[in-house]
Short mmCIF file of C-alpha atoms and ligand atoms in Angstrom, two decimals:
data_model
loop_
_atom_site.label_atom_id
_atom_site.label_comp_id
_atom_site.label_asym_id
_atom_site.label_seq_id
_atom_site.Cartn_x
_atom_site.Cartn_y
_atom_site.Cartn_z
CA MET F 1 38.83 229.66 59.65
CA LYS F 2 40.21 226.71 61.62
CA ILE F 3 38.18 225.94 64.75
CA GLY F 4 39.27 223.65 67.55
CA VAL F 5 36.23 222.27 69.37
CA LEU F 6 36.61 221.24 73.02
CA GLY F 7 33.61 219.13 73.96
CA ALA F 8 31.71 216.54 71.96
CA GLY F 9 28.18 217.05 73.21
CA LEU F 10 25.03 218.71 71.96
CA MET F 11 26.37 222.26 71.61
CA SER F 12 29.56 221.21 69.83
CA ASP F 13 27.46 219.05 67.50
CA ALA F 14 25.09 221.88 66.63
CA LEU F 15 27.62 224.72 66.25
CA ALA F 16 30.48 222.79 64.65
CA THR F 17 28.14 221.15 62.14
CA ARG F 18 26.85 224.55 61.03
CA TRP F 19 30.36 226.08 60.90
CA ALA F 20 31.73 223.15 58.93
CA GLY F 21 28.81 223.58 56.55
CA ALA F 22 29.80 227.23 56.16
CA GLY F 23 33.30 226.16 55.05
CA HIS F 24 35.29 226.29 58.30
CA GLU F 25 37.77 223.55 59.23
CA VAL F 26 36.94 221.74 62.46
CA LEU F 27 38.88 219.51 64.86
CA VAL F 28 36.88 217.97 67.74
CA ALA F 29 38.25 216.82 71.09
CA GLY F 30 36.71 215.82 74.39
CA ARG F 31 37.01 213.84 77.59
CA THR F 32 35.83 210.69 75.79
CA PRO F 33 37.89 210.30 72.58
CA GLU F 34 35.39 207.86 71.02
CA ARG F 35 32.63 210.43 71.35
CA ALA F 36 34.83 213.07 69.71
CA ALA F 37 35.63 210.67 66.88
CA ARG F 38 31.93 209.89 66.36
CA LEU F 39 31.06 213.58 66.31
CA ALA F 40 33.79 214.41 63.77
CA GLU F 41 32.48 211.63 61.53
CA ARG F 42 28.90 212.90 61.85
CA ILE F 43 29.93 216.48 61.06
CA GLY F 44 31.68 215.30 57.88
CA ALA F 45 33.01 218.07 55.62
CA GLY F 46 36.56 216.99 56.47
CA ALA F 47 36.10 217.38 60.24
CA ARG F 48 38.80 215.62 62.29
CA HIS F 49 39.17 214.53 65.89
CA GLY F 50 42.16 214.73 68.20
CA THR F 51 43.36 215.40 71.69
CA LEU F 52 42.44 218.45 73.75
CA ARG F 53 45.93 219.85 73.18
CA GLU F 54 45.57 219.30 69.44
CA ALA F 55 42.25 221.14 69.49
CA ALA F 56 43.88 224.03 71.36
CA ALA F 57 46.70 224.21 68.80
CA PHE F 58 44.49 223.67 65.73
CA GLY F 59 43.20 227.10 64.86
CA ASP F 60 42.81 230.73 65.68
CA VAL F 61 39.53 229.94 67.41
CA ALA F 62 38.54 227.35 70.02
CA LEU F 63 34.95 226.64 70.98
CA VAL F 64 34.65 225.41 74.57
CA ALA F 65 31.37 223.54 75.07
CA ILE F 66 31.69 221.47 78.21
CA ARG F 67 29.40 220.96 81.19
CA HIS F 68 30.26 223.79 83.56
CA GLU F 69 31.84 221.58 86.22
CA GLY F 70 34.43 220.39 83.69
CA VAL F 71 35.24 223.62 81.85
CA LEU F 72 38.28 224.77 83.83
CA SER F 73 39.77 221.29 84.22
CA THR F 74 39.33 220.72 80.48
CA LEU F 75 41.13 223.97 79.72
CA ARG F 76 43.93 222.93 82.09
CA ASP F 77 44.16 219.51 80.36
CA ALA F 78 44.41 221.35 77.02
CA GLY F 79 47.43 223.27 78.34
CA ALA F 80 45.72 226.61 79.03
CA ALA F 81 47.94 227.50 81.98
CA GLU F 82 51.07 226.89 79.88
CA GLY F 83 49.91 229.17 77.07
CA ALA F 84 48.25 226.67 74.70
CA PHE F 85 45.65 229.31 73.81
CA ARG F 86 48.02 232.26 73.61
CA GLY F 87 46.90 234.62 70.85
CA LYS F 88 43.77 232.61 70.24
CA THR F 89 40.09 233.40 70.59
CA ILE F 90 38.11 231.18 72.92
CA ILE F 91 34.37 231.09 72.33
CA ASP F 92 32.63 230.32 75.62
CA CYS F 93 29.02 229.09 75.30
CA ASN F 94 28.88 227.55 78.76
CA ASN F 95 26.35 228.18 81.47
CA PRO F 96 27.56 227.81 85.07
CA VAL F 97 24.00 227.17 86.19
CA GLU F 98 22.93 224.52 88.69
CA VAL F 99 19.91 222.80 87.22
CA GLY F 100 17.64 222.23 90.16
CA ASP F 101 17.44 225.65 91.74
CA PHE F 102 18.66 227.44 88.59
CA THR F 103 21.30 229.57 90.28
CA LEU F 104 24.78 230.52 89.19
CA VAL F 105 27.57 228.40 90.64
CA THR F 106 30.11 231.18 90.12
CA PRO F 107 30.90 233.51 93.06
CA PRO F 108 29.33 236.95 92.93
CA GLY F 109 31.34 239.54 91.02
CA THR F 110 32.77 237.23 88.39
CA SER F 111 31.74 234.90 85.59
CA LEU F 112 32.86 231.56 84.20
CA ALA F 113 34.04 233.45 81.11
CA GLU F 114 36.36 235.66 83.18
CA ARG F 115 37.71 232.65 85.05
CA MET F 116 38.43 230.99 81.71
CA GLN F 117 40.22 234.18 80.57
CA ASP F 118 42.33 234.20 83.76
CA LEU F 119 43.31 230.57 83.29
CA ALA F 120 44.01 230.56 79.55
CA VAL F 121 46.98 232.92 79.58
CA GLY F 122 47.29 235.13 76.55
CA SER F 123 43.89 234.16 75.11
CA ASN F 124 40.85 236.32 74.42
CA VAL F 125 37.57 234.85 75.60
CA VAL F 126 34.29 235.84 73.96
CA LYS F 127 31.02 234.82 75.62
CA ALA F 128 28.37 233.91 73.05
CA PHE F 129 25.75 231.34 72.05
CA ASN F 130 24.79 230.57 75.68
CA LEU F 131 21.21 231.83 75.62
CA CYS F 132 19.62 229.35 73.19
CA GLN F 133 19.21 225.61 73.17
CA ALA F 134 21.32 223.42 70.90
CA ARG F 135 18.25 222.77 68.77
CA VAL F 136 18.11 226.47 67.92
CA TRP F 137 21.72 226.48 66.69
CA GLU F 138 20.89 223.48 64.48
CA MET F 139 18.30 225.52 62.59
CA THR F 140 19.32 226.52 59.05
CA PRO F 141 19.07 229.40 59.79
CA PRO F 142 17.51 230.28 63.17
CA VAL F 143 14.63 232.53 62.08
CA PHE F 144 11.57 233.24 64.21
CA ASP F 145 8.46 234.94 62.89
CA GLY F 146 10.52 235.89 59.83
CA ARG F 147 13.21 237.57 61.92
CA PRO F 148 16.75 236.20 62.24
CA LEU F 149 17.97 235.34 65.72
CA ALA F 150 20.05 238.08 67.38
CA VAL F 151 23.06 236.76 69.31
CA PRO F 152 24.50 238.90 72.10
CA PHE F 153 28.19 238.48 72.78
CA ALA F 154 30.76 240.00 75.15
CA GLY F 155 34.53 240.23 74.86
CA ASP F 156 37.46 242.50 75.52
CA ASP F 157 39.47 242.21 72.31
CA ALA F 158 38.33 243.86 69.05
CA ALA F 159 39.91 241.24 66.78
CA SER F 160 38.35 238.35 68.75
CA ASN F 161 35.01 240.10 68.77
CA ALA F 162 35.27 240.41 64.98
CA LEU F 163 35.83 236.65 64.69
CA ALA F 164 32.79 236.04 66.90
CA ARG F 165 30.75 238.34 64.62
CA THR F 166 31.79 236.24 61.63
CA LEU F 167 30.89 232.98 63.35
CA ILE F 168 27.48 234.37 64.38
CA THR F 169 26.80 235.72 60.88
CA ASP F 170 27.79 232.34 59.39
CA LEU F 171 24.87 230.78 61.28
CA GLY F 172 22.48 233.23 59.62
CA CYS F 173 22.16 235.21 62.87
CA VAL F 174 22.66 238.85 63.77
CA PRO F 175 25.58 239.69 66.11
CA VAL F 176 24.86 242.09 68.98
CA GLU F 177 27.92 243.28 70.88
CA ILE F 178 26.95 244.03 74.47
CA GLY F 179 30.30 245.17 75.83
CA ALA F 180 33.47 243.92 77.49
CA LEU F 181 33.95 240.45 78.96
CA HIS F 182 32.68 241.44 82.41
CA ARG F 183 29.24 241.65 80.74
CA ALA F 184 29.41 237.84 80.56
CA ARG F 185 28.21 237.95 84.15
CA HIS F 186 24.88 239.24 82.87
CA LEU F 187 24.70 236.74 80.00
CA GLU F 188 25.30 233.90 82.45
CA ALA F 189 22.70 235.25 84.92
CA MET F 190 20.26 235.70 82.05
CA ALA F 191 20.78 232.07 81.07
CA ALA F 192 19.92 231.02 84.63
CA ILE F 193 16.55 232.78 84.24
CA VAL F 194 15.93 231.39 80.73
CA ILE F 195 16.81 227.81 81.73
CA GLY F 196 14.59 228.09 84.79
CA LEU F 197 11.70 229.31 82.65
CA LEU F 198 12.19 226.47 80.16
CA HIS F 199 12.38 223.82 82.89
CA GLY F 200 9.31 225.35 84.53
CA GLY F 201 7.29 224.99 81.33
CA ALA F 202 7.08 228.73 80.64
CA ASP F 203 7.67 230.18 77.20
CA PRO F 204 10.58 232.61 77.46
CA HIS F 205 9.29 234.44 74.35
CA THR F 206 6.28 235.62 76.26
CA VAL F 207 8.56 236.94 79.01
CA PHE F 208 11.13 238.75 76.88
CA ASN F 209 9.05 239.97 73.93
CA LEU F 210 8.68 243.69 73.47
CA ILE F 211 5.89 245.14 71.34
CA THR F 212 8.26 247.61 69.69
CA PRO F 213 12.02 248.03 70.05
CA VAL F 214 13.01 250.82 72.41
CA ALA F 215 14.56 253.64 70.32
CA ALA F 216 18.33 254.01 70.69
N1 LIG R 301 22.55 221.91 75.44
C1 LIG R 301 22.13 223.15 75.28
O1 LIG R 301 20.99 223.36 74.75
C2 LIG R 301 22.96 224.32 75.71
C3 LIG R 301 22.57 225.61 75.34
C4 LIG R 301 23.37 226.69 75.69
C5 LIG R 301 24.52 226.51 76.42
N2 LIG R 301 24.86 225.21 76.80
C6 LIG R 301 26.10 225.07 77.58
O2 LIG R 301 27.05 224.48 76.69
C7 LIG R 301 27.91 223.58 77.41
C8 LIG R 301 27.84 222.21 76.73
O3 LIG R 301 26.51 221.75 76.80
P1 LIG R 301 26.09 220.39 76.06
O4 LIG R 301 24.62 220.31 76.13
O5 LIG R 301 26.81 220.29 74.75
O6 LIG R 301 26.71 219.33 77.09
P2 LIG R 301 26.80 217.73 76.96
O7 LIG R 301 26.20 217.28 75.68
O8 LIG R 301 26.25 217.12 78.20
O9 LIG R 301 28.41 217.45 76.99
C9 LIG R 301 29.39 218.33 76.51
C10 LIG R 301 30.75 217.80 76.83
O10 LIG R 301 31.06 217.98 78.21
C11 LIG R 301 31.90 216.91 78.61
N3 LIG R 301 31.90 216.82 80.07
C12 LIG R 301 30.84 216.68 80.90
N4 LIG R 301 31.25 216.69 82.21
C13 LIG R 301 32.60 216.85 82.16
C14 LIG R 301 33.62 216.93 83.15
N5 LIG R 301 33.31 216.88 84.45
N6 LIG R 301 34.89 217.09 82.75
C15 LIG R 301 35.21 217.16 81.44
N7 LIG R 301 34.29 217.08 80.44
C16 LIG R 301 33.02 216.92 80.81
C17 LIG R 301 31.30 215.74 77.91
O11 LIG R 301 32.25 214.71 77.89
P3 LIG R 301 31.80 213.14 77.86
O12 LIG R 301 31.39 212.87 76.44
O13 LIG R 301 33.02 212.44 78.30
O14 LIG R 301 30.66 213.00 78.83
C18 LIG R 301 31.01 216.32 76.52
O15 LIG R 301 32.13 216.22 75.69
C19 LIG R 301 27.41 223.56 78.86
O16 LIG R 301 28.22 224.39 79.64
C20 LIG R 301 25.98 224.13 78.77
O17 LIG R 301 25.64 224.86 79.93
C21 LIG R 301 24.12 224.15 76.46
#
């Protein structure tokens, strides 16, 4: 598939490199054009760079990987309010978490993902990839103790969720659908806990591991 990448930082680098390696076409854009150009060159595999509006128009899917304070303004600059993402799937990996006290910056009862959905008229946002560090997404594939990484995702639209499943599977991971987009609130809150644990020197595996899966 064709994937427009908004953001030229660590997450875009990790995910777009893996997707390009899996045969997808990638166009990278960001606030700093030189950084986007450098990233496209590093990704190789025919990856291109362009403007935010070109990234929005490029494919059926757009990854948005921007520091949380710039996510909505970046979408606006890409033309989200005028329908630049109409009919497209937006993959939101962003964490609206203040590093310092590790709290959500979003008001209670909503999520960054839902605010993105409201802004990007006609799009379908899927929240995914926000729970693991960029270094995990660089792994080929992310496997721990012989088990592939499971990736929870949330979205309202069946076709967009199917695209997210494909993109997760292409990383060698296992997709886990957790419900509609409002469930992004929980994924974002979970990230606040995980990031706090990591910054505090704790090993999140020892917090979240279960001895045996709970039967369905
Ligand atoms: N890094 C991780 O391990 C990780 C893991 C899971 C989720 N996330 C989430 O993924 C997103 C991207 O993280 P990252 O580590 O890739 O970030 P990053 O490397 O710091 O930068 C990503 C992009 O954000 C842009 N940016 C920063 N502030 C901006 C602003 N105010 N307005 C517009 N653009 C701005 C940067 O542009 P410039 O090049 O111009 O600075 C860059 O293109 C974040 O929301 C983060 O919470 C990160």
